[in-house]
Coordinates of C-alpha atoms and ligand atoms in Angstrom, one line a residue:
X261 CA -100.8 103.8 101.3
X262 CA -97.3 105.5 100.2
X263 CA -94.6 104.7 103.0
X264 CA -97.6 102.9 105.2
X265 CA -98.0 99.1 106.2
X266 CA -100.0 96.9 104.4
X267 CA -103.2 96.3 105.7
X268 CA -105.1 94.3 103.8
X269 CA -107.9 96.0 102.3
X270 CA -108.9 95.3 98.8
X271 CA -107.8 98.6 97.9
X272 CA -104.3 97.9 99.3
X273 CA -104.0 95.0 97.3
X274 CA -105.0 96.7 94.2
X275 CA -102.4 99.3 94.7
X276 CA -99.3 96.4 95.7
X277 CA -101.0 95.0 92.3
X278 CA -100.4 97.8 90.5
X279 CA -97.2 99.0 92.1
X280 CA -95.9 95.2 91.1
X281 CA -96.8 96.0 87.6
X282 CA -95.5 99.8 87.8
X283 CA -91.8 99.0 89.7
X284 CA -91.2 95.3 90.0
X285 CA -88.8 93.1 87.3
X286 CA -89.2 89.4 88.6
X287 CA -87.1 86.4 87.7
X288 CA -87.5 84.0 85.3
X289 CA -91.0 85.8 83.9
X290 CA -92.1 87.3 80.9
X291 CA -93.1 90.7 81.9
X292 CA -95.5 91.0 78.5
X293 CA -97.6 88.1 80.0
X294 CA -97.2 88.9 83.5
X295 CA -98.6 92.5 83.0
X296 CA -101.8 91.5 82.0
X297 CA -102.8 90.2 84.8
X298 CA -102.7 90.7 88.9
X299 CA -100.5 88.9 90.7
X300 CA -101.3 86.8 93.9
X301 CA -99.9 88.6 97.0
X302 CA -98.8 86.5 99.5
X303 CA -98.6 88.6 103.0
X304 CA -98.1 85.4 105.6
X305 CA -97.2 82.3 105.5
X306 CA -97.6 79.3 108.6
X307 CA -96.5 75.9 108.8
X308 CA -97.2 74.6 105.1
X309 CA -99.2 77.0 103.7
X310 CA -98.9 80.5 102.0
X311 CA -101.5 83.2 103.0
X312 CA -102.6 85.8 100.5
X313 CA -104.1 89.1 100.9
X314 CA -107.9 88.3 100.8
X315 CA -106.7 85.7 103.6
X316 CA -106.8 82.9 101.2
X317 CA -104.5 79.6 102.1
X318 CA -102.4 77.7 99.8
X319 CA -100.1 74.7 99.9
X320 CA -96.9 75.8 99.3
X321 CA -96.3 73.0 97.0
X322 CA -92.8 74.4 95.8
X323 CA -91.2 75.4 99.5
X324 CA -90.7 79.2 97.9
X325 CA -88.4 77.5 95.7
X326 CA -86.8 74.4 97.3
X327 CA -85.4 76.1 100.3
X328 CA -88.5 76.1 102.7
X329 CA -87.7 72.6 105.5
X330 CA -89.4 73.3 108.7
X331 CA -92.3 75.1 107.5
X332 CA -93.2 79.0 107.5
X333 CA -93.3 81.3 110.3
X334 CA -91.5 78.6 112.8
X335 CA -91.0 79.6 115.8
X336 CA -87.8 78.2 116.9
X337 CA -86.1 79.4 113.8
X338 CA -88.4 83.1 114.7
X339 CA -86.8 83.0 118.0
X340 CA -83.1 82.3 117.1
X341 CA -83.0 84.9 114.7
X342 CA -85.0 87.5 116.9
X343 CA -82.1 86.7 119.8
X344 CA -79.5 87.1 117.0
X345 CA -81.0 90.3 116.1
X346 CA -81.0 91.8 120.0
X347 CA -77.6 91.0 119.7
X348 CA -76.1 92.2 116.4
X349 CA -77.2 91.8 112.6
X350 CA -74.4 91.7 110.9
X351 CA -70.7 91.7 111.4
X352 CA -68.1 91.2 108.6
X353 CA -66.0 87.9 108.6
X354 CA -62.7 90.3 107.3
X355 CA -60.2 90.9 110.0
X356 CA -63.0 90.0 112.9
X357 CA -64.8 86.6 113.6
X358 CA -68.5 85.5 114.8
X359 CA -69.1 83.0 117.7
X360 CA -72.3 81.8 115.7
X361 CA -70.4 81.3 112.1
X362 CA -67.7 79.7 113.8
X363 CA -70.5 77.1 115.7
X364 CA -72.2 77.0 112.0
X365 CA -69.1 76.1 110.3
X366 CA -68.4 73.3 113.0
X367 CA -72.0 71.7 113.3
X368 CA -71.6 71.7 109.0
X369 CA -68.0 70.1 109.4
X370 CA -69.7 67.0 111.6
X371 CA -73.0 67.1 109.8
X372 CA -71.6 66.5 106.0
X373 CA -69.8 63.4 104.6
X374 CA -66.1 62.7 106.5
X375 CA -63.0 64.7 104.6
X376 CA -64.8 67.9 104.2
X377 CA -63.4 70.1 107.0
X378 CA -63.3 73.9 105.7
X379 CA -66.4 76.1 105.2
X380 CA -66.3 79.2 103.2
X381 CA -69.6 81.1 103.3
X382 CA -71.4 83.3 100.5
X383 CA -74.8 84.6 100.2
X384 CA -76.9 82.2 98.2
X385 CA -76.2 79.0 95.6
X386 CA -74.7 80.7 93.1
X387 CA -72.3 82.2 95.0
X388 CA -71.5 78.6 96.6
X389 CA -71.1 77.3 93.2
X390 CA -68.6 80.7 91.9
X391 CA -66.5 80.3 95.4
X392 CA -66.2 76.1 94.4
X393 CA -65.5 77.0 90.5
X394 CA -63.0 79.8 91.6
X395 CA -61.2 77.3 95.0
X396 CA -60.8 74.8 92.3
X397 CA -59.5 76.6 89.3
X398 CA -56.8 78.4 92.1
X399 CA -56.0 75.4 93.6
X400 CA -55.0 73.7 90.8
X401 CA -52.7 76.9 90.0
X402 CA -51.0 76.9 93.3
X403 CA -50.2 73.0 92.9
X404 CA -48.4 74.2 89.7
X405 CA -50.5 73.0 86.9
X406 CA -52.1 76.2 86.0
X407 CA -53.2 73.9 83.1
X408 CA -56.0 72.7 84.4
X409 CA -58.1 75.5 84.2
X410 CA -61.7 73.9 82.2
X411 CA -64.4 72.6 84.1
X412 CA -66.7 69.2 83.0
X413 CA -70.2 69.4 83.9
X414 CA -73.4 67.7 82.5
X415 CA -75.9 68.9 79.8
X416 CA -79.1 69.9 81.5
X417 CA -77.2 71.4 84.1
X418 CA -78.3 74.3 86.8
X419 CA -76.4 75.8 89.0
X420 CA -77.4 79.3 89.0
X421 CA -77.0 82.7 87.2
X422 CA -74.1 84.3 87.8
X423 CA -71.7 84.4 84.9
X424 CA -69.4 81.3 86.6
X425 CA -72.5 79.1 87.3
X426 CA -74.2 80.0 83.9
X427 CA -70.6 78.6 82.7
X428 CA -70.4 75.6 84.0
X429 CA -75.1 75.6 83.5
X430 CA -76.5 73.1 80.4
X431 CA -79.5 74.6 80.0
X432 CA -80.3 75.3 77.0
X433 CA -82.8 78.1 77.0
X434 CA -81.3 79.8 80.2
X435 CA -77.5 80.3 79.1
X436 CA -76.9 80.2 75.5
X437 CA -77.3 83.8 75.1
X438 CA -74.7 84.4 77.4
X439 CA -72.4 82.2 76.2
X440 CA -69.7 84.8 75.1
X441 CA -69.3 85.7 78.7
X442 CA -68.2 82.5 79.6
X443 CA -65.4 80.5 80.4
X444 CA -64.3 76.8 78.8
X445 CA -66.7 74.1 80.0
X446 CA -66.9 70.5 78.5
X447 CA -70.1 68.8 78.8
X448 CA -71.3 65.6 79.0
X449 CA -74.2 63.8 78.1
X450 CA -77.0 64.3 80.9
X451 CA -78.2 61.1 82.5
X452 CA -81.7 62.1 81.6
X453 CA -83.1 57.8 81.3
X454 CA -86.4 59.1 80.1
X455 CA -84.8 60.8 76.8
X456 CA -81.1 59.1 76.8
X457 CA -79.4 61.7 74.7
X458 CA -77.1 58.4 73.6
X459 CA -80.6 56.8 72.2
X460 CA -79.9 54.0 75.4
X461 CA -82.2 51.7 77.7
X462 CA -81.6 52.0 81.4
X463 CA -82.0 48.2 81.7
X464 CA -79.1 48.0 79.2
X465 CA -76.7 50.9 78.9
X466 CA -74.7 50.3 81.8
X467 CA -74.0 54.0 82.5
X468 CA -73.0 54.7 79.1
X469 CA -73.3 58.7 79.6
X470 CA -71.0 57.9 82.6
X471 CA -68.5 56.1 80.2
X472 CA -68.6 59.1 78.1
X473 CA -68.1 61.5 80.9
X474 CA -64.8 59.4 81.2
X475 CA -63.9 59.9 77.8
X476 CA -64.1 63.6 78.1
X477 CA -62.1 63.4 81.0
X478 CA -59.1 61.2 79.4
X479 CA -59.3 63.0 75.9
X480 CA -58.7 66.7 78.5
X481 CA -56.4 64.8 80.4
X482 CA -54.0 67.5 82.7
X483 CA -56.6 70.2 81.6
X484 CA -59.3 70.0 83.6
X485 CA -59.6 71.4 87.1
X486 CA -63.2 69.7 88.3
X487 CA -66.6 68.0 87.1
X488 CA -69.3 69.5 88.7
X489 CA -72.9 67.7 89.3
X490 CA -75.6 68.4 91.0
X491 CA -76.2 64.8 93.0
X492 CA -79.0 62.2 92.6
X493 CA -81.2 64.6 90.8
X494 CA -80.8 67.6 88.5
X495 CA -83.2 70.0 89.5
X496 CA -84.3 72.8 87.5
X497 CA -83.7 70.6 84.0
X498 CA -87.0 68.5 85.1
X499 CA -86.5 67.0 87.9
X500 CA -84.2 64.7 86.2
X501 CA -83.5 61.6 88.3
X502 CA -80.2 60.0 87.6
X503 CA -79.7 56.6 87.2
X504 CA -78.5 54.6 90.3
X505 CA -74.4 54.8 90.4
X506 CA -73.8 57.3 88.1
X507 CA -72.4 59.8 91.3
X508 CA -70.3 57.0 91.9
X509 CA -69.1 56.2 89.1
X510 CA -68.5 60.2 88.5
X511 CA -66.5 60.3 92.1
X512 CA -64.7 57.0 90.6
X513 CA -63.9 58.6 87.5
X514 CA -62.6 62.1 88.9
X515 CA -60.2 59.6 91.4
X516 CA -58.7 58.2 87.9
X517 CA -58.6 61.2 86.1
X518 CA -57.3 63.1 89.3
X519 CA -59.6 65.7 88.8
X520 CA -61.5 67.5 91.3
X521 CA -65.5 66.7 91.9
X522 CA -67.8 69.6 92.9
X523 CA -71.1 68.5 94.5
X524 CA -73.9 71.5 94.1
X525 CA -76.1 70.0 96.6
X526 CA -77.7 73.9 97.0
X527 CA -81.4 72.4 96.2
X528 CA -80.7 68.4 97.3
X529 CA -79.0 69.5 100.9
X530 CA -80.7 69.3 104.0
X531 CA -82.7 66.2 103.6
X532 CA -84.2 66.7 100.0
X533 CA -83.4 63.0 98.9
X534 CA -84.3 61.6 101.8
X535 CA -80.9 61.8 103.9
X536 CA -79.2 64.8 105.0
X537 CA -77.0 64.9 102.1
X538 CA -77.8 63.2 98.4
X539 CA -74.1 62.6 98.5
X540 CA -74.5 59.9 101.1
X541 CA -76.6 57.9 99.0
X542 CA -73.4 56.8 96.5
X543 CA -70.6 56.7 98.8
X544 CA -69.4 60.1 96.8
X545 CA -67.8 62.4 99.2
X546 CA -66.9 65.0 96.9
X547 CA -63.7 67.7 97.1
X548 CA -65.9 70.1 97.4
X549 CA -69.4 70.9 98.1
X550 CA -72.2 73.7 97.8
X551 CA -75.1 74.5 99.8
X552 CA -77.6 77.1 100.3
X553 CA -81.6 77.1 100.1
X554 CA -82.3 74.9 102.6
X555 CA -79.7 75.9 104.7
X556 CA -81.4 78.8 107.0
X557 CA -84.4 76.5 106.7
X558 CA -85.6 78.5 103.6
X559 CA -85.6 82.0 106.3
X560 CA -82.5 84.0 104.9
X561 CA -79.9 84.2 101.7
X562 CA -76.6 82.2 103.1
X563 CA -74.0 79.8 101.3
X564 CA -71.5 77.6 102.0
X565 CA -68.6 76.0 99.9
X566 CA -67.2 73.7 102.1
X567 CA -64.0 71.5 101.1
X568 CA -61.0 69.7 102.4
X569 CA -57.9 69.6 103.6
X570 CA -56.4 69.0 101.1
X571 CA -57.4 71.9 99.1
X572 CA -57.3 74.5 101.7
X573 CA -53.5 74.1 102.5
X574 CA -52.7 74.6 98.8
X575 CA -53.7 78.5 99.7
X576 CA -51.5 79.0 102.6
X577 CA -48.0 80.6 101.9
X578 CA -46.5 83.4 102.9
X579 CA -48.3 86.9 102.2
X580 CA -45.8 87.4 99.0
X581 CA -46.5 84.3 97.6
X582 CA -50.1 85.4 96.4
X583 CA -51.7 82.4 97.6
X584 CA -54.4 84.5 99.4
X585 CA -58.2 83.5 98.0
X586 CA -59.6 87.1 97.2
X587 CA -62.8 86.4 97.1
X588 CA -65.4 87.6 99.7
X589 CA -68.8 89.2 100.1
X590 CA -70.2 91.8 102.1
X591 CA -72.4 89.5 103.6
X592 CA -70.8 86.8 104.4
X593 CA -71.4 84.9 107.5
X594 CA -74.3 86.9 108.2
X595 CA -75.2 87.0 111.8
X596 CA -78.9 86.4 111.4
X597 CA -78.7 83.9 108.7
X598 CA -76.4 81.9 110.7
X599 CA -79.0 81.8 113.5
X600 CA -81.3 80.8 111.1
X601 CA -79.0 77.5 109.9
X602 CA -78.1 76.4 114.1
X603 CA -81.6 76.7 114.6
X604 CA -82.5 74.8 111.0
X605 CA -80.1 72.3 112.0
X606 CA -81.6 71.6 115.3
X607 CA -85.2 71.2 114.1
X608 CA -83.5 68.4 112.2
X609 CA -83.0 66.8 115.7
X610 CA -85.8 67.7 117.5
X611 CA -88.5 66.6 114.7
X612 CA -87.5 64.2 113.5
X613 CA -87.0 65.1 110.5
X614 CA -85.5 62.6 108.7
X615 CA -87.4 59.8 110.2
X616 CA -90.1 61.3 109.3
X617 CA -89.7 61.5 105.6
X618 CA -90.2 57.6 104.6
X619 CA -93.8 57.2 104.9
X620 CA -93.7 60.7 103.1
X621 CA -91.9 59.6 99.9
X622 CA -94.1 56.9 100.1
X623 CA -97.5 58.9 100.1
X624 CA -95.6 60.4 96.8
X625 CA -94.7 57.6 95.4
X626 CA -98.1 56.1 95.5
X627 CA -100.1 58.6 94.2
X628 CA -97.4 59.2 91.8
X629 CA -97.8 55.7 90.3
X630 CA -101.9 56.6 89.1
X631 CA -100.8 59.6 87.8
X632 CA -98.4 58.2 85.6
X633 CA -101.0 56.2 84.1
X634 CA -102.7 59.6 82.4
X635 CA -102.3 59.4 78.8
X636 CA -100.4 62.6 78.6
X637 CA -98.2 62.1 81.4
X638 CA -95.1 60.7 79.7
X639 CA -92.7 60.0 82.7
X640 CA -93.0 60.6 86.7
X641 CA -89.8 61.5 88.5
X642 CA -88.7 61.0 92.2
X643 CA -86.4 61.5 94.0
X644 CA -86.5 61.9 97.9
X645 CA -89.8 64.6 99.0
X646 CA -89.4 66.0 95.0
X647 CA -91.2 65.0 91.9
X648 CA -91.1 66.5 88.7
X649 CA -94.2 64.7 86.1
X650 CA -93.6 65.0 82.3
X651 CA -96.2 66.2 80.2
X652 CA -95.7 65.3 76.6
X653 CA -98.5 65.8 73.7
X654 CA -98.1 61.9 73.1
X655 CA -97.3 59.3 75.0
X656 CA -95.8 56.6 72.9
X657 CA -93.9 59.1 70.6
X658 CA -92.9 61.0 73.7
X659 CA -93.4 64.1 71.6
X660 CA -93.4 67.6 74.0
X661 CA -96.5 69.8 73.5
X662 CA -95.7 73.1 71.7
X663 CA -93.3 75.1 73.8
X664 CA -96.2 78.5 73.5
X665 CA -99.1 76.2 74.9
X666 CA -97.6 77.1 78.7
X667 CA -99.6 73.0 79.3
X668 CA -97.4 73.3 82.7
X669 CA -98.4 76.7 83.6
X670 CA -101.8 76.5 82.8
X671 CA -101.7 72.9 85.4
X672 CA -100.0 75.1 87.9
X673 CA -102.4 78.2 87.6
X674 CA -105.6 75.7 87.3
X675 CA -103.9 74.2 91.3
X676 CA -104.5 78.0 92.9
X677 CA -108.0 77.6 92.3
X678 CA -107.8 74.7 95.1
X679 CA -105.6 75.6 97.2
X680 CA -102.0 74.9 96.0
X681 CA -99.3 76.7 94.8
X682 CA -96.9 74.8 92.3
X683 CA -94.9 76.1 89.1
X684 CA -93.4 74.1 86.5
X685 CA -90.3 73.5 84.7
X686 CA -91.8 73.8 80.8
X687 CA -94.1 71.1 81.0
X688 CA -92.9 69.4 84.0
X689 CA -95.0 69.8 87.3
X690 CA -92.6 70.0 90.1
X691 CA -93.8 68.9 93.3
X692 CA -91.1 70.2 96.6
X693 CA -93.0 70.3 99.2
X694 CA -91.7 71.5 102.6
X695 CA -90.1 68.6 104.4
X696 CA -92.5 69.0 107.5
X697 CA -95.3 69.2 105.8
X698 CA -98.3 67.1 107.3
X699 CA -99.4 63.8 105.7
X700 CA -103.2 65.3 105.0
X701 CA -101.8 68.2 103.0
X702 CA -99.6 66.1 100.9
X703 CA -102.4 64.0 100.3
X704 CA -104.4 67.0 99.0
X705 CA -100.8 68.0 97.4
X706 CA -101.1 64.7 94.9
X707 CA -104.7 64.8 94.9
X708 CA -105.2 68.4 93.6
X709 CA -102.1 68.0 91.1
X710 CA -104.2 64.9 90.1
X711 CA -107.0 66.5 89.3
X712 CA -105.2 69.4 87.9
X713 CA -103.8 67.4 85.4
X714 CA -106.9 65.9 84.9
X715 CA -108.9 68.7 84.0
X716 CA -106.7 70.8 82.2
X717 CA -105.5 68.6 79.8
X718 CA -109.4 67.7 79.0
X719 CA -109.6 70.9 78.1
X720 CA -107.0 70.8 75.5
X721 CA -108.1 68.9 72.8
X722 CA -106.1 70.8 69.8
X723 CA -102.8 70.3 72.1
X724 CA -102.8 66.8 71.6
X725 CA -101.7 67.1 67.7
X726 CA -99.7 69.9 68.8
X727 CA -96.6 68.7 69.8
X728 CA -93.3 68.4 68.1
X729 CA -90.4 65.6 68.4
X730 CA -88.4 66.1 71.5
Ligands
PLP881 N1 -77.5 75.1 92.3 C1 -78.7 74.4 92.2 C2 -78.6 72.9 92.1 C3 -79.9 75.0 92.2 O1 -81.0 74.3 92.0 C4 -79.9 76.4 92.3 C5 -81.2 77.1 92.3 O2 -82.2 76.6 92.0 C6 -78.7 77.1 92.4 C7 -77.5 76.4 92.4 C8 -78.7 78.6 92.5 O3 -79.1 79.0 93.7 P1 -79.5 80.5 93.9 O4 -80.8 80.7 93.2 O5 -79.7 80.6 95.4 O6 -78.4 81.4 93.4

C-alpha cells in the first residue's frame, strides 16, 4: 500500500504495524518494549471516542493528551478550518498581518484575567513557555537590571522539552540528563500534600513550601527575573493538586519580591479546572501567561504567550537601541490553527461549556471517593475534569511499587480491553477526559478504571512486597 490511502484491511494494518516499528521514534517510549509488540492504530476519532483500524471504539480517556475540548471530528471547528483553508493556510506574521490572528489575539485579550493585553503566538507549550522565559529574562535587561537573569520554579515541575522549558522543568527522570544544557533555575519545594517534601500536614503547615518559595526569593533578591508555576495543578508530575492559596500566595510573593510570575496554564487553559482559566480560581493574574493544547480545541499545534503592558513597552525603542524581541517561528499565527481557536472559543459559548462541567466533576468526584478506598490506591487527585489516582505497593507506608513493575501501564493497557484509552504518569492513572464528553461515557470512564484497578492489582500478588520507600 506504498504511497496509497489506508483502507482498512487487516493487511493494511499489519503493514502501518510494521512500518511503525520499521520508521517511527515516538515520545516518551521505550522503543525495546514498544517493538515487541503492535501498536493500536487509531484511523478516526468522533465526539469522545477514538476509532481504530478493525473499527473498534474507545474512550479517549486522556483528550490525545490534555488538549482535546469539544470532542473529535467537530463539525464547527471542521468547518472553520475548511473555510480557512479555501482561503489561505498559512501566512507569516513578519512584515504582513492576519485578520483571523488579529481577531484571535483580541477574543484572548477579553477572554483571560484583566491586565494581560499582548499576545505573542508560537507553535505549541513549549514554545509558549521559551517565548515567556525569554520576554522575561529581556525585559528585565531593558529595565537595566540585566541582573536578574535566574528563574524560580517548583520541584515536580513540567513545562515541556525544549532546552528553556526543560530548565526551568523539576522532573526528575525527564531533565537531569540534560542538565548541562541548562540555564540557572532555583527550585522550590513542590506542594505535593500527599508526600510534603517538608515532612508537613496540610491541616497544619500553613503553606510552608510557599514560605520557602519566599525564602528563595529574598535570599536571590535583585537576581531573579520570574517564578514560573503551572496553576492549581501540576500536571505531568501526577496530577499533583496544590493546596488551596498557594497561587496566591506565589502572585503575593512575586508582588514583594518584585519579581515577575509566569503562569503555564498550556494543560489547565480552556476550562480544565473548571473555569476558563485556573488562574481565576486565586485572584493570581499573573505577568505573563502560556497557553496551547486546548487552545485549537485539541485540532492543530498553536501557542500563545500573552502579557501586559507593562512588559511590552519595555521592548519598544528606537531600531538602534536593540530593544527588538528576535524571537519568532515559521509558523506563527498559523492561519488554520487560528480558525481552529475562534471556532474553539465559540463552542465555549454555544455549549455551554462551562456550565456544563459541574455535574461533571461531580460524577468524578464520586466515583473517585470508592476508588480511593482500594487498598492500593494511596491518594486520589482532582482537580477540575482531571484526576490523577496514586498507586502505591502499601497504603499506610505509602511505599511506590517498583519503578520496572509498569503497575500503571499494565492498569492503562488492561482499560483497552473495555473500551478506554488512558495512560499513566508512573503509577498514577490520569483521567482527562474531553470536556464535552457525555455523562454515560464518563460513567463508564470511572467504572472501567474501577475495575481496571480492580483486577489488575489482584493479579499482582508479588507486587505488594515489592515496593520501596518513596
Ligand atoms: N506546560 C505544561 C503545563 C504541560 O503540561 C505541557 C505538556 O504536557 C507543556 C507545557 C508542553 O507542551 P507541548 O507538549 O505542547 O510542548
Amino acid at each position: 500500500m506504498a504511497g496509497q490511502t489506508f483502507k482498512g484491511a487487516p493487511s493494511d494494518t499489519r503493514q502501518i504495524q510494521q512500518w511503525d516499528r520499521q520508521h517511527l521514534w515516538h515520545p516518551f517510549t521505550q522503543h525495546k518494549l514498544w517493538n515487541q509488540s503492535d501498536p493500536l492504530v487509531i484511523v478516526a476519532g468522533q465526539g469522545d471516542m477514538l476509532v481504530d483500524a478493525d473499527d473498534r471504539k474507545y474512550i479517549d480517556g486522556v483528550a490525545s493528551i490534555w488538549c482535546n475540548v469539544h470532542g473529535h471530528n467537530h463539525p464547527h471547528i471542521n468547518q472553520a478550518i475548511a473555510d480557512q483553508l479555501g482561503r489561505i493556510a498559512h501566512c507569516t506574521l513578519l512584515g504582513l498581518t492576519t485578520p483571523n490572528a488579529v481577531e484571535l489575539a483580541r477574543r484572548l485579550v477579553e477572554l483571560t484575567p484583566d491586565g494581560l493585553a499582548k499576545v505573542f503566538f508560537s507553535d505549541d507549550g513549549s514554545t509558549a513557555v521559551e517565548v515567556a522565559c525569554k520576554m522575561a529574562f529581556a525585559y528585565w535587561h531593558h529595565r537595566s537590571q540585566p541582573q536578574r537573569r535566574a528563574f524560580v520554579a517548583v520541584h515536580e515541575a513540567y513545562h515541556g522539552d525544549t532546552i528553556g522549558a526543560v530548565s526551568v522543568g523539576g522532573i526528575e527522570i525527564f531533565h537531569k540528563l540534560f542538565r548541562p544544557l541548562l540555564f540557572e533555575t532555583h527550585r522550590a519545594p513542590a506542594p505535593y500534600c500527599y508526600r510534603c517534601p517538608l515532612g508537613r500536614r496540610p491541616d497544619e503547615c500553613d503553606l510552608a513550601c510557599a514560605d520557602k518559595l519566599g525564602e528563595l526569593l529574598a535570599r536571590h533578591r535583585g537576581q531573579i527575573a520570574a517564578v514560573v508555576v503551572e496553576p492549581l495543578i501540576q500536571c505531568a508530575a501526577g496530577m499533583i493538586v496544590h493546596p488551596k492559596g498557594y497561587l496566591h500566595r506565589v502572585r503575593r510573593l512575586c508582588d514583594e519580591h518584585d519579581v515577575l510570575l509566569i503562569a503555564d496554564e498550556v494543560a489547565t487553559g480552556f476550562g480544565r479546572t473548571g473555569t476558563m482559566f485556573a488562574c481565576e480560581q486565586e485572584d493570581a493574574i499573573p505577568d505573563l501567561m502560556c497557553l496551547s493544547k486546548g487552545l485549537t480545541g485539541g485540532y492543530l499545534p498553536l501557542a500563545a504567550t500573552l502579557t501586559t503592558d507593562r512588559i511590552y513597552n519595555a521592548f519598544l525603542g528606537d531600531m538602534d537601541e536593540q530593544k527588538t524581541f528576535y524571537h519568532g517561528h515559521t509558523y506563527t499565527g498559523n492561519a488554520l490553527g487560528c480558525a481552529a481557536a475562534l471556532a474553539n472559543i465559540e463552542l465555549f459559548e454555544r455549549e455551554q461549556t462551562l456550565a456544563q462541567l459541574p455535574a461533571k466533576i461531580d460524577c468524578m468526584r464520586r466515583h473517585l471517593a470508592k476508588i480511593a478506598e482500594h487498598d492500593n490506591v494511596g491518594d486520589v487527585r482532582q482537580c477540575g475534569l482531571v484526576a490523577g489516582i496514586e498507586l502505591v505497593a502499601d497504603g499506610a507506608s505509602r511505599k511506590l511499587f517498583a519503578y520496572g513493575q509498569q503497575v500503571g501501564a499494565k492498569v492503562c493497557m488492561h482499560a483497552r480491553r473495555y473500551g478506554v484509552i488512558i495512560r499513566p504518569l508512573a503509577d498514577v492513572i490520569v483521567l482527562f477526559p474531553p470536556l464535552s464528553i457525555s455523562m454515560e461515557h464518563l460513567e463508564r470512564l470511572m467504572s472501567v478504571t474501577t475495575r481496571c484497578i480492580d483486577e489488575v492489582l489482584a493479579d499482582l500478588p508479588a507486587g505488594r512486597a515489592d515496593g520501596y520507600e518513596g
